[in-house]
Short mmCIF file of C-alpha atoms in Angstrom, two decimals:
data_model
loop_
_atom_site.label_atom_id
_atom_site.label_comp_id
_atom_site.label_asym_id
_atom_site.label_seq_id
_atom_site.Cartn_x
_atom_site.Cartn_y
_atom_site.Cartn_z
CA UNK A 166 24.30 28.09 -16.93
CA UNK A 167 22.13 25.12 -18.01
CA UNK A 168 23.92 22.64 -16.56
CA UNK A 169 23.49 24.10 -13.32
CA UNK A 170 19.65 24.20 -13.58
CA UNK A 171 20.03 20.50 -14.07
CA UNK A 172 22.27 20.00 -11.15
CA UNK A 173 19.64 22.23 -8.86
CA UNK A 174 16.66 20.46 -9.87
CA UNK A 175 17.91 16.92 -9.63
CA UNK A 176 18.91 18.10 -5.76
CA UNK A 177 15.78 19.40 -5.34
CA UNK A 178 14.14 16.03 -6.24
CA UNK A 179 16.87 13.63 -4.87
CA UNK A 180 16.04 16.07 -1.40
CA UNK A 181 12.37 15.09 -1.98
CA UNK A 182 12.98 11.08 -2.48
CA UNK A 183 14.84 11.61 1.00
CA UNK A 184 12.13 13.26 2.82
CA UNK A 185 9.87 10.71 1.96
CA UNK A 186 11.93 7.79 2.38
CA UNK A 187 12.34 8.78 5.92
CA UNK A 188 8.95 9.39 6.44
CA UNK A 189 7.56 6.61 4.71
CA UNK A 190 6.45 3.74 7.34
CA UNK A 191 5.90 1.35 4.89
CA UNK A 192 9.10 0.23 3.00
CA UNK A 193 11.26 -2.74 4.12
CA UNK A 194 14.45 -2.11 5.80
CA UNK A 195 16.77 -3.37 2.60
CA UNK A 196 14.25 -0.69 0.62
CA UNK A 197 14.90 1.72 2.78
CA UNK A 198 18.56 1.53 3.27
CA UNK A 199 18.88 1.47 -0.69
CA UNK A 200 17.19 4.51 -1.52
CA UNK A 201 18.87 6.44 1.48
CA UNK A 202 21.93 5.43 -0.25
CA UNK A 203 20.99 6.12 -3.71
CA UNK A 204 19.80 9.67 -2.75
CA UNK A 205 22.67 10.65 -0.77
CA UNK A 206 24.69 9.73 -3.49
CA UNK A 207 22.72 11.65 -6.30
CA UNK A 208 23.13 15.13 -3.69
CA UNK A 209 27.04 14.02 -3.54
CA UNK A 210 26.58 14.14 -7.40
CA UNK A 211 24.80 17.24 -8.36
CA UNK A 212 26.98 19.22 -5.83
CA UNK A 213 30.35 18.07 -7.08
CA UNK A 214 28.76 18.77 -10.45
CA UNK A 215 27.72 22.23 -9.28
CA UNK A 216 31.17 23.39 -7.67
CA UNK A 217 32.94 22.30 -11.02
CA UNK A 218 30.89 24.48 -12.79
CA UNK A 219 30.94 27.42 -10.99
CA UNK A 220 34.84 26.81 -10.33
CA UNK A 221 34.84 26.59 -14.18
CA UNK A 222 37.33 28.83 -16.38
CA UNK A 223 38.41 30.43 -12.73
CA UNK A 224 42.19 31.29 -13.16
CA UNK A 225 44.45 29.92 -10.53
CA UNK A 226 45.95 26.71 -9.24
CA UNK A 227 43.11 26.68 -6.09
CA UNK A 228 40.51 27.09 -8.75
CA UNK A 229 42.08 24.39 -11.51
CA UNK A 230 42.49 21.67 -8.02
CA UNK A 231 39.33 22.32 -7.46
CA UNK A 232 37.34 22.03 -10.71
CA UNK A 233 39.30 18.86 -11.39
CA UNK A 234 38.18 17.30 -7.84
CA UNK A 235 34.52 18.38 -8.08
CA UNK A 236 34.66 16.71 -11.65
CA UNK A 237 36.33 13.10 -10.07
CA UNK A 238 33.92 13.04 -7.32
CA UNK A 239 30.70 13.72 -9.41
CA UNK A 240 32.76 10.85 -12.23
CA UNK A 241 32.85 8.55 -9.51
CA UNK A 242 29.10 9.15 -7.68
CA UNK A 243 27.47 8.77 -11.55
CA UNK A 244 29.10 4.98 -12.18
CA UNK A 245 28.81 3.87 -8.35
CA UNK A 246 24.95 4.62 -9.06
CA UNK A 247 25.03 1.87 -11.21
CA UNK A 248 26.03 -1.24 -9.29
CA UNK A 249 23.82 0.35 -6.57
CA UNK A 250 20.75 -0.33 -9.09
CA UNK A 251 21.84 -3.86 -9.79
CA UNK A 252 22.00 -4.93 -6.18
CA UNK A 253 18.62 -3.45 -5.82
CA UNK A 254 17.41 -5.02 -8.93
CA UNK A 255 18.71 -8.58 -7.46
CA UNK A 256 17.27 -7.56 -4.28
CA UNK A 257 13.91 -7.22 -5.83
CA UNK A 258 14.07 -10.48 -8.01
CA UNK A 259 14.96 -12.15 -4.89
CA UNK A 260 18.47 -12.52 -4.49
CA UNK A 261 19.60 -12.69 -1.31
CA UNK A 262 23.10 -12.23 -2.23
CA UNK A 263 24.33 -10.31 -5.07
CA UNK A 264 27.73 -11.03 -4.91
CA UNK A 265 27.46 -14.04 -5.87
CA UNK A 266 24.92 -13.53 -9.22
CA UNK A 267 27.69 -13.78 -12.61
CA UNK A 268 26.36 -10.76 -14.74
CA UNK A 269 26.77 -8.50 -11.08
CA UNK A 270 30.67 -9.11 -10.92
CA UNK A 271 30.60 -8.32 -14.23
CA UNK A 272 29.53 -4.66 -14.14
CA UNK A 273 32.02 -4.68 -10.87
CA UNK A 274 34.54 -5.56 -12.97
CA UNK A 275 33.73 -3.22 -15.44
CA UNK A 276 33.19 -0.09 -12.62
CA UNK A 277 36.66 -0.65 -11.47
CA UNK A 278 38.08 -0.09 -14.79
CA UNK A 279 36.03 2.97 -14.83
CA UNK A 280 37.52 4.24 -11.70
CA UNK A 281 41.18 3.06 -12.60
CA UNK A 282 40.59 5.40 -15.93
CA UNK A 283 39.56 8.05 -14.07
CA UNK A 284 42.62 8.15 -11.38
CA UNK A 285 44.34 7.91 -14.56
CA UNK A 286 42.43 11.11 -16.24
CA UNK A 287 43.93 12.92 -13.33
CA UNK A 288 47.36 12.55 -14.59
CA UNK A 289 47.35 12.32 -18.48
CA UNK A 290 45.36 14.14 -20.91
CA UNK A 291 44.37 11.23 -23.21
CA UNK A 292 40.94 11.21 -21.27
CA UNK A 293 40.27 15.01 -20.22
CA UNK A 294 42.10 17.64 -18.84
CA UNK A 295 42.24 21.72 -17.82
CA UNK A 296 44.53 24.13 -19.36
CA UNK A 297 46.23 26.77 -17.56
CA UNK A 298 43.32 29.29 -17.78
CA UNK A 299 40.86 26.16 -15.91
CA UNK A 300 39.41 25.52 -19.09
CA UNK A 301 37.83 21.76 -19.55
CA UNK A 302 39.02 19.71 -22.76
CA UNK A 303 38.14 16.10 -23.70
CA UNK A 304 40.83 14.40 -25.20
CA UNK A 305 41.03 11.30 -27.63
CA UNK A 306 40.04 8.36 -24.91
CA UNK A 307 37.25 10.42 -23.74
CA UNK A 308 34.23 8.47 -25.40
CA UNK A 309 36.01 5.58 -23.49
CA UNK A 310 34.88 7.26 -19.74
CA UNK A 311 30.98 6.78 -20.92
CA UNK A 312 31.21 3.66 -23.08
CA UNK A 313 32.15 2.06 -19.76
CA UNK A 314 28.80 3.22 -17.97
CA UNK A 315 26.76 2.27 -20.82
CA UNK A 316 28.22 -1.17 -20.73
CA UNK A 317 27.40 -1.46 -16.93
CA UNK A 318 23.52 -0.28 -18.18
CA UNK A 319 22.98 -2.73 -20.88
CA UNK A 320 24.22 -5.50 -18.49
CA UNK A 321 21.89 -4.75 -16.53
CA UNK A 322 19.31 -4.49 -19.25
CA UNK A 323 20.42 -8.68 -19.62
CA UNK A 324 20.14 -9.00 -16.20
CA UNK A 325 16.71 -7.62 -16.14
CA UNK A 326 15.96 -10.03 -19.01
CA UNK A 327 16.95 -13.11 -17.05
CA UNK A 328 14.86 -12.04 -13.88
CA UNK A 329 12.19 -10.83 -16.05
CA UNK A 330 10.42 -14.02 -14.81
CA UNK A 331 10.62 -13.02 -10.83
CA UNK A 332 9.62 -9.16 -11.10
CA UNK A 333 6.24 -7.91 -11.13
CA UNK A 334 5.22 -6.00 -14.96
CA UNK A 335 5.26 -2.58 -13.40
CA UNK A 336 8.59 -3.42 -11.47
CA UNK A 337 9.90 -4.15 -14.77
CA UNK A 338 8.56 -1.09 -16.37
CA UNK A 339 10.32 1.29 -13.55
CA UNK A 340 13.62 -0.86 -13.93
CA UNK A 341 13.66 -0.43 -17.83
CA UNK A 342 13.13 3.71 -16.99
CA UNK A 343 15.52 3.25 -14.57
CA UNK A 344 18.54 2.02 -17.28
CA UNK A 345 17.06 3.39 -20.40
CA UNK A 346 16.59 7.23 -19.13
CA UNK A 347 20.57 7.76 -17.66
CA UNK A 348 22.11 6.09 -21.30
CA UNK A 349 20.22 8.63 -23.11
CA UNK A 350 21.14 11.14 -20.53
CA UNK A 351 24.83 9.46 -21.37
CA UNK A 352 24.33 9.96 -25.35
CA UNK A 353 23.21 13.37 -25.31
CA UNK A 354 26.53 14.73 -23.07
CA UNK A 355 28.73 13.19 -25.47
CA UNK A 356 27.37 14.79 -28.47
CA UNK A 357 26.27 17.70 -27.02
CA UNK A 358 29.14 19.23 -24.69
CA UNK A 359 28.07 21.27 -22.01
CA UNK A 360 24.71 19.91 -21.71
CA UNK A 361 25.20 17.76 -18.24
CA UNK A 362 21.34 16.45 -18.03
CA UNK A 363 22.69 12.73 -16.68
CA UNK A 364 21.85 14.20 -12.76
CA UNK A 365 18.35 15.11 -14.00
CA UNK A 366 17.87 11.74 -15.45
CA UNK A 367 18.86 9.72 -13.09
CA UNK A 368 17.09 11.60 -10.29
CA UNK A 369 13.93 11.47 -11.82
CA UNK A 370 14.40 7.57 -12.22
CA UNK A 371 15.32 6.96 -8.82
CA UNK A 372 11.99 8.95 -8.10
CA UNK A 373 9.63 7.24 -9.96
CA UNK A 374 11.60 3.91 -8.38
CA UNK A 375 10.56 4.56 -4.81
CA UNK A 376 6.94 5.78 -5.44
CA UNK A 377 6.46 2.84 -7.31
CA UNK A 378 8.04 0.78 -4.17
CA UNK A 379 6.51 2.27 -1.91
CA UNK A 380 2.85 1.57 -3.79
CA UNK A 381 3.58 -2.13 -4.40
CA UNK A 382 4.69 -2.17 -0.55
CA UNK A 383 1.26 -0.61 0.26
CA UNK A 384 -0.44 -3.21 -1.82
CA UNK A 385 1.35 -6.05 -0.22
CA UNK A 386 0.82 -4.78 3.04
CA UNK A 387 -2.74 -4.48 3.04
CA UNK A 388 -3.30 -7.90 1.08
CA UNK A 389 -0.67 -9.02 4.10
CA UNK A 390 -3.82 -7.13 6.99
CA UNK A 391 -6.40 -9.29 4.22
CA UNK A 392 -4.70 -12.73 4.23
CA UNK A 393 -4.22 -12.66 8.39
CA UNK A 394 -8.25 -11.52 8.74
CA UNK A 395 -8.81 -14.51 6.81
CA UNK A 396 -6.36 -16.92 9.08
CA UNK A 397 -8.10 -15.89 11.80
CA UNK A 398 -11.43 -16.68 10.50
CA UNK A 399 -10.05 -20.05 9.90
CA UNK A 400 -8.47 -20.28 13.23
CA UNK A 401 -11.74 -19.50 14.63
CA UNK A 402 -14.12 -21.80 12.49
CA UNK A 403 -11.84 -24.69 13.20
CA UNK A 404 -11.41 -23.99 16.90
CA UNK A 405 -15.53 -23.55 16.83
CA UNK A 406 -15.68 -27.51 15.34
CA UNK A 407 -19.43 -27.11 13.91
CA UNK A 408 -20.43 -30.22 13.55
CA UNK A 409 -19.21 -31.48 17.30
CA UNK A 410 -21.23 -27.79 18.57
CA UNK A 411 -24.65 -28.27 16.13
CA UNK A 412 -24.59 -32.11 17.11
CA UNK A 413 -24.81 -31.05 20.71
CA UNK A 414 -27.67 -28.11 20.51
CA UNK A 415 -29.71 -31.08 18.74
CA UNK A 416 -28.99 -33.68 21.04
CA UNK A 417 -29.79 -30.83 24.21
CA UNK A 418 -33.15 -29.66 22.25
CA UNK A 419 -33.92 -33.38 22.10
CA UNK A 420 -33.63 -33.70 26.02
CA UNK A 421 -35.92 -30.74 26.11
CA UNK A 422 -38.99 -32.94 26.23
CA UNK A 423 -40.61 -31.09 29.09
CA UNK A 424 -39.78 -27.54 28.10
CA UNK A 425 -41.17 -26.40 24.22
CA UNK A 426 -39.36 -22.60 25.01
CA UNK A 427 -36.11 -23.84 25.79
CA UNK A 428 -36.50 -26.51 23.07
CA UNK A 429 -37.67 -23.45 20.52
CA UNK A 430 -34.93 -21.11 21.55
CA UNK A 431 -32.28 -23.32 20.83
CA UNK A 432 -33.56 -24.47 17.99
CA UNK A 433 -33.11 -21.08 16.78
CA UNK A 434 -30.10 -20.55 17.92
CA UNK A 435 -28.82 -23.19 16.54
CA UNK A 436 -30.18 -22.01 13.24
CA UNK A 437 -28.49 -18.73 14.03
CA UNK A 438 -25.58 -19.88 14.46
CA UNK A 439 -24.75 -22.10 11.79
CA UNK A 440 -26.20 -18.92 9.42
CA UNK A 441 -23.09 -16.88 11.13
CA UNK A 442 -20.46 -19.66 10.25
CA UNK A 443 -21.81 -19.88 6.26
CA UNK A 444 -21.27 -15.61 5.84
CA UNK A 445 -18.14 -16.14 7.86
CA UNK A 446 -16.47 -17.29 5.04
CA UNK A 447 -18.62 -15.29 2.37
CA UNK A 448 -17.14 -12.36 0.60
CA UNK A 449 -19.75 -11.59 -2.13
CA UNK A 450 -22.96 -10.31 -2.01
CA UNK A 451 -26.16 -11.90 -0.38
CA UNK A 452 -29.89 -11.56 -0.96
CA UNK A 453 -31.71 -9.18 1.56
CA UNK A 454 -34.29 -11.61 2.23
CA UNK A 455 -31.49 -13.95 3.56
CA UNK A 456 -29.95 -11.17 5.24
CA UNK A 457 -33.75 -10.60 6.78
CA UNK A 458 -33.70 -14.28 7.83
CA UNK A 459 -30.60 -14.08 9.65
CA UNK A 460 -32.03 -10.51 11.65
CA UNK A 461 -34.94 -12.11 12.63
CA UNK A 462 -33.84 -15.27 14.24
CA UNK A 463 -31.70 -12.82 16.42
CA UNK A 464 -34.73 -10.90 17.13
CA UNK A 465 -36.68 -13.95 17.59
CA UNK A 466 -34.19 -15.36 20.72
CA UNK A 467 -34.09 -11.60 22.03
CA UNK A 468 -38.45 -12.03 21.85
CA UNK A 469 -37.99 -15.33 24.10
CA UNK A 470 -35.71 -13.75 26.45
CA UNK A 471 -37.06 -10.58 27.31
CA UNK A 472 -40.57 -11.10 25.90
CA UNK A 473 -42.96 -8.20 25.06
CA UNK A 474 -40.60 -5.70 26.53
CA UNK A 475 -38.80 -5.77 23.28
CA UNK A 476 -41.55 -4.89 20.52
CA UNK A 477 -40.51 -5.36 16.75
CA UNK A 478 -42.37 -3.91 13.81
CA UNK A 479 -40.73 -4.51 9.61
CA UNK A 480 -41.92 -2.17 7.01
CA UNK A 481 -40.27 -3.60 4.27
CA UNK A 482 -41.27 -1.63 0.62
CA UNK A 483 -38.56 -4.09 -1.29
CA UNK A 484 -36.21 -6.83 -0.89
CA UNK A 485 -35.65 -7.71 -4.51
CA UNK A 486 -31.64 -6.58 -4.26
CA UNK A 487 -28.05 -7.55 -2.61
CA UNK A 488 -26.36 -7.02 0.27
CA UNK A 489 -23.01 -7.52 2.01
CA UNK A 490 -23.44 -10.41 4.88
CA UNK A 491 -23.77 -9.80 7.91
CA UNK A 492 -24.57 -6.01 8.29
CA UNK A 493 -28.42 -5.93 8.88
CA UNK A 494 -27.85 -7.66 12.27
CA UNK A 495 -25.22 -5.87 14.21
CA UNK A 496 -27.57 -3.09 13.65
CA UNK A 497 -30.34 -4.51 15.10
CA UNK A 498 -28.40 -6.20 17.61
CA UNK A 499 -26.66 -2.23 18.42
CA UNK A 500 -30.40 -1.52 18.01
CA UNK A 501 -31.49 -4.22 21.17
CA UNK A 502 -28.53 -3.60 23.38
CA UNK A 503 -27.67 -0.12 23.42
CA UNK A 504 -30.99 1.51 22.44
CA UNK A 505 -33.88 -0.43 23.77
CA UNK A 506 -32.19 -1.92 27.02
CA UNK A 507 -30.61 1.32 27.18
CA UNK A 508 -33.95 2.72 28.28
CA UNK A 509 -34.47 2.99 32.40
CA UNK A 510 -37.51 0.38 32.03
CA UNK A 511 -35.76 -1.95 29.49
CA UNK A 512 -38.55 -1.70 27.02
CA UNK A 513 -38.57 -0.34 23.35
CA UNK A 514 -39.54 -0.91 19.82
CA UNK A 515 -37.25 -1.90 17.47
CA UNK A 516 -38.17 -1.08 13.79
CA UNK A 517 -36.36 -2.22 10.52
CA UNK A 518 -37.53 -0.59 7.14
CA UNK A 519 -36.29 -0.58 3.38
CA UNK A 520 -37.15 1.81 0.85
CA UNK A 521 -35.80 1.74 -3.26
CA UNK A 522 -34.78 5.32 -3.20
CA UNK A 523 -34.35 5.59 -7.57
CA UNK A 524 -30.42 5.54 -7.92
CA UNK A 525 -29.97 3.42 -4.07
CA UNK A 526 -31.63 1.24 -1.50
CA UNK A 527 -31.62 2.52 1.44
CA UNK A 528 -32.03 0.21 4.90
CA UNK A 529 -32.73 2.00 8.54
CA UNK A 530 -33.04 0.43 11.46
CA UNK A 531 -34.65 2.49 14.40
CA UNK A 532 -34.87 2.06 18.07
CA UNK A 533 -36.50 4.23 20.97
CA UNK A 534 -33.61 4.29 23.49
CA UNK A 535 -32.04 6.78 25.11
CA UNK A 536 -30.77 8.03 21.96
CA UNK A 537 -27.42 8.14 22.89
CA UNK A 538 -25.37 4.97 22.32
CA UNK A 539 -22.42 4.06 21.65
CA UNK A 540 -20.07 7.33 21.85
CA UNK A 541 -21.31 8.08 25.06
CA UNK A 542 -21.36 5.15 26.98
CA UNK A 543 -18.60 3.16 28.74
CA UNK A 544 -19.18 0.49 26.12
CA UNK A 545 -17.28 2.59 23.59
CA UNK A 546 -14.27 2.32 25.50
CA UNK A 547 -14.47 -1.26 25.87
CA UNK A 548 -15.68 -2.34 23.14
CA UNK A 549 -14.80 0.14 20.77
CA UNK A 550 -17.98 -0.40 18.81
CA UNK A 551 -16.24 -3.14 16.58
CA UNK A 552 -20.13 -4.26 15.15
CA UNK A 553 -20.63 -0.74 13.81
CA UNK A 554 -16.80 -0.29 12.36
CA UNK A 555 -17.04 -4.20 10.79
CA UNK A 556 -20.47 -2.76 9.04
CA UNK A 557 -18.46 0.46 7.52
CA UNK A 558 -15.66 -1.66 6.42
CA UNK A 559 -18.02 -4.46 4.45
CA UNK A 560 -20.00 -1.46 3.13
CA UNK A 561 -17.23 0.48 1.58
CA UNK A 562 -15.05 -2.64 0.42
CA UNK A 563 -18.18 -4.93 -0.84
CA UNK A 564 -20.03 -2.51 -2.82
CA UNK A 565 -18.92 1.26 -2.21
CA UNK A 566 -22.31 0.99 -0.02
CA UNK A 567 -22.05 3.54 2.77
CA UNK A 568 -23.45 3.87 6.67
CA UNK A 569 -25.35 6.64 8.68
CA UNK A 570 -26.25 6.53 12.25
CA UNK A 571 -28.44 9.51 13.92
CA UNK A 572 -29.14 9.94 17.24
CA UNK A 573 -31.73 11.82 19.02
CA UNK A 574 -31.79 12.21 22.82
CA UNK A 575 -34.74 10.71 24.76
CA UNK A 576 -36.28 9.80 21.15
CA UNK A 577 -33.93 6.61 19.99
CA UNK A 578 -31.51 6.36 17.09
CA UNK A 579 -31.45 5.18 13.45
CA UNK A 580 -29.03 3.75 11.55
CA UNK A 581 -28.93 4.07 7.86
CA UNK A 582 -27.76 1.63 4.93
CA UNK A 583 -27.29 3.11 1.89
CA UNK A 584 -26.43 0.91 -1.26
CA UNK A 585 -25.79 2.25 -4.44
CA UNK A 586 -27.41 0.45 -7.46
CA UNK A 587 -25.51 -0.57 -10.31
CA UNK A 588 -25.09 1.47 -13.33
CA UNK A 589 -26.80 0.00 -16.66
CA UNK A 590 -24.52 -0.09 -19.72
#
C-alpha cells in the first residue's frame, strides 16, 4: 500500500534526524530538546498511521477499536506538530517566551478546537467514521478536520512575516519549507483519498530544519572560537601597554653609553617587538620583504647572543609577492632553537631561501640540527609546538597556502611554505 511506503520512509528519516540530534555536539540545549521532541513525535505519527492501515478493512470489533485509535493518535501527533514549530520559530526569532506572543495563542486556540473535533469524530459520523466491515468513510464535516491545520500553518506563515526582521534569510527559507511543504501534503489527502504523503512531508521538513541548525550553529560557533582569539589579542596588547614598554627600551638603550652591544641589541629588540604588536592585529596579507625584515631582526639578536656559533646564509630568487604575517619567523625561530642548538656543540647554519615555482612560491627554511625536532623531544609535550600549528592555521585560513616540514637525522630539517598564486581572469 502507498501510504505505507510513506509512513516507512518518513520513520526511516525522522530515525535519522534522531541519531544525529543525539550525536550532534553542537546544537543548543532548547535546539536540541525541540527536535528530540519533534522526531519522537513524527515516529508516534507514522506508526499510528501504519497500524491503521494495516488494521484497515479487518472485520471485527478488536480490529474496528483499533483502526479508529491508530487514526486519533496519528490525528492528534500531525496538529501537535504544529504549535511545536511555532514555539521553535519564536525560539529562533528570539522569544524567550512563547506563551505570551498573540498570533501563538491563536493557533492554540485553534489546535484545541481541532482536538475537541476529533474526540467528537469518535462518536458521530459527521466528521469520519468505520462501518461494520472496518471500512474508513469521511463524512460531510470532514474538510473541517484539515481546514483547521491549514489555519494553524498560514498563522504561522504571518508570524513568520512579522519576525521576518529577526531571522537570518536561510532561516527563513527552511521555515517557509517547513509550513509550505505539510499544507500541500494537507491539499493533496483531501483530494486524493488514500494518498497519506503529510508524514513524508513533514519529515523531510523537519530534516532539512536541523541540518540547517545545526550548520548555522557551526558557523556561530566557530565565529564565537574567532571573536574570543581576537579578545585575547586585545587583552594581551593592552596588558603589554606599548608605549609605557618602547618608552623604557629607549630610555635603557640611552643609559647604555658605555656598552654599543647591549645598546644595539635592544635597539633591535625593540624594533622587533613593536613589528610583533603591528601583525598582531593584522589579518591580511603582508609583503615578503617585510616579512624578511621581521626574520632578520630575530636572527640578528640570536647573532649577538650566541655569535658565530649560529651562521645564517639567504638565497632569496624573489620577494616580489604576499604573505600571511608572522609565519617566516617561527620557522626560523623552530629553525634556531630546536635545530641548531639542538646540535651537541650548539653550532649550525641556518638557511632561508625562496624560489617562484610557476603556479606557487615556495619558502624553505633549513637548519643542520639533529634533524629531529619537535615530535621527538620533550618540548612537544610541553609546548605542543603551538609556533608550527599557528603557521598551518594562518596558511590555510589566509590564503589556502599550505606547510611542509622534513626531517633528516644527523643532517637538519626544512620546513616548506608553499603559497599558491592567484588565478588570472
Amino acid at each position: 500500500m502507498v501510504s505505507l511506503v510513506y509512513d516507512h520512509t518518513g520513520l526511516i528519516i525522522s530515525l535519522l534526524g534522531i541519531v544525529l540530534v543525539l550525536r550532534s555536539d553542537i546544537l543548543e540545549k532548547q535546539s536540541r530538546r525541540f527536535f528530540l521532541w519533534i522526531f519522537i513525535i513524527l515516529i508516534a505519527y507514522a506508526l499510528s498511521d501504519a497500524i491503521s492501515w494495516i488494521t484497515y478493512e479487518k472485520v471485527g470489533r478488536e480490529w474496528m477499536l483499533a483502526s479508529k485509535i491508530s487514526l486519533f493518535l496519528a490525528s492528534v501527533f500531525s496538529g501537535a506538530l504544529i504549535p511545536l514549530l511555532t514555539g521553535f520559530m519564536l525560539y529562533s526569532s528570539g522569544e524567550e517566551k512563547a506563551f505570551r506572543n498573540r498570533i501563538f495563542q491563536m493557533i492554540l486556540a485553534v489546535f484545541a478546537v481541532y482536538l475537541i473535533l476529533l474526540i467528537y469524530a469518535q462518536f458521530s459520523t459527521a466528521i469520519y467514521y468505520y462501518d461494520e466491515s472496518n471500512t474508513y468513510h469521511r463524512g460531510p464535516w470532514y474538510p473541517v478536520l484539515l481546514v483547521l491545520p491549514i489555519l494553524m500553518l498560514i498563522l504561522n506563515i504571518w508570524l513568520l512575516w512579522s519576525k521576518r526582521n529577526r531571522l537570518y534569510k536561510k532561516n527563513k527559507a527552511v521555515f517557509a519549507s517547513c509550513i509550505l511543504l505539510p499544507v500541500i501534503s494537507m491539499m493533496i489527502q483531501m483530494l486524493f483519498y488514500g494518498v497519506n504523503i503529510i508524514i513524508l512531508g513533514v519529515s523531510i521538513s523537519a530534516f532539512i530544519m536541523l541540518t540547517n541548525v545545526i550548520n548555522e550553529n557551526r558557523k556561530q560557533y566557530y565565529m564565537q572560537q574567532e571573536e574570543n582569539v581576537k579578545l585575547k589579542t586585545e587583552i594581551l596588547l593592552n596588558q603589554i601597554q606599548p608605549h609605557f614598554l618602547f618608552n623604557t627600551l629607549g630610555t635603557i638603550s640611552h643609559l647604555c653609553t658605555d656598552a654599543p652591544e647591549a645598546k644595539k641589541a635592544i635597539g633591535l629588540f625593540s624594533r622587533y617587538l613593536r613589528g610583533n604588536i603591528d601583525v598582531l592585529s593584522n589579518e591580511m596579507l603582508i609583503p615578503f620583504d617585510k616579512e624578511i625584515d621581521h626574520a632578520r631582526m630575530y636572527l640578528e639578536l640570536e647573532k649577538l647572543r650566541f655569535g658565530d656559533s649560529l651562521q645564517v646564509s639567504w638565497d632569496l630568487q624573489c620577494t616580489d609577492f604576499m604573505i600571511p604575517s608572522l609565519t617566516l619567523q617561527p620557522l626560523v625561530e623552530n629553525a634556531v632553537r630546536y635545530g641548531v642548538r639542538g646540535n651537541a656543540d650548539g653550532c649550525g647554519t641556518v638557511r632561508i631561501q625562496s624560489r617562484d615555482r610557476g603556479d606557487h612560491y615556495e619558502i624553505s627554511v633549513f637548519d643542520s640540527g639533529p634533524g629531529f625536532y619537535p615530535d621527538h623531544t620533550q618540548w612537544s609535550v610541553k609546548r605542543s609546538h603551538i609556533g608550527i600549528d599557528n603557521v598551518k592555521e594562518r596558511l590555510r585560513v589566509v590564503c589556502n597556502g599550505e606547510f611542509r616540514i622534513q626531517f633528516i637525522p644527523r643532517l637538519g630539517a626544512t620546513a616548506t611554505i608553499i603559497l599558491p598564486k592567484e588565478k588570472k581572469a
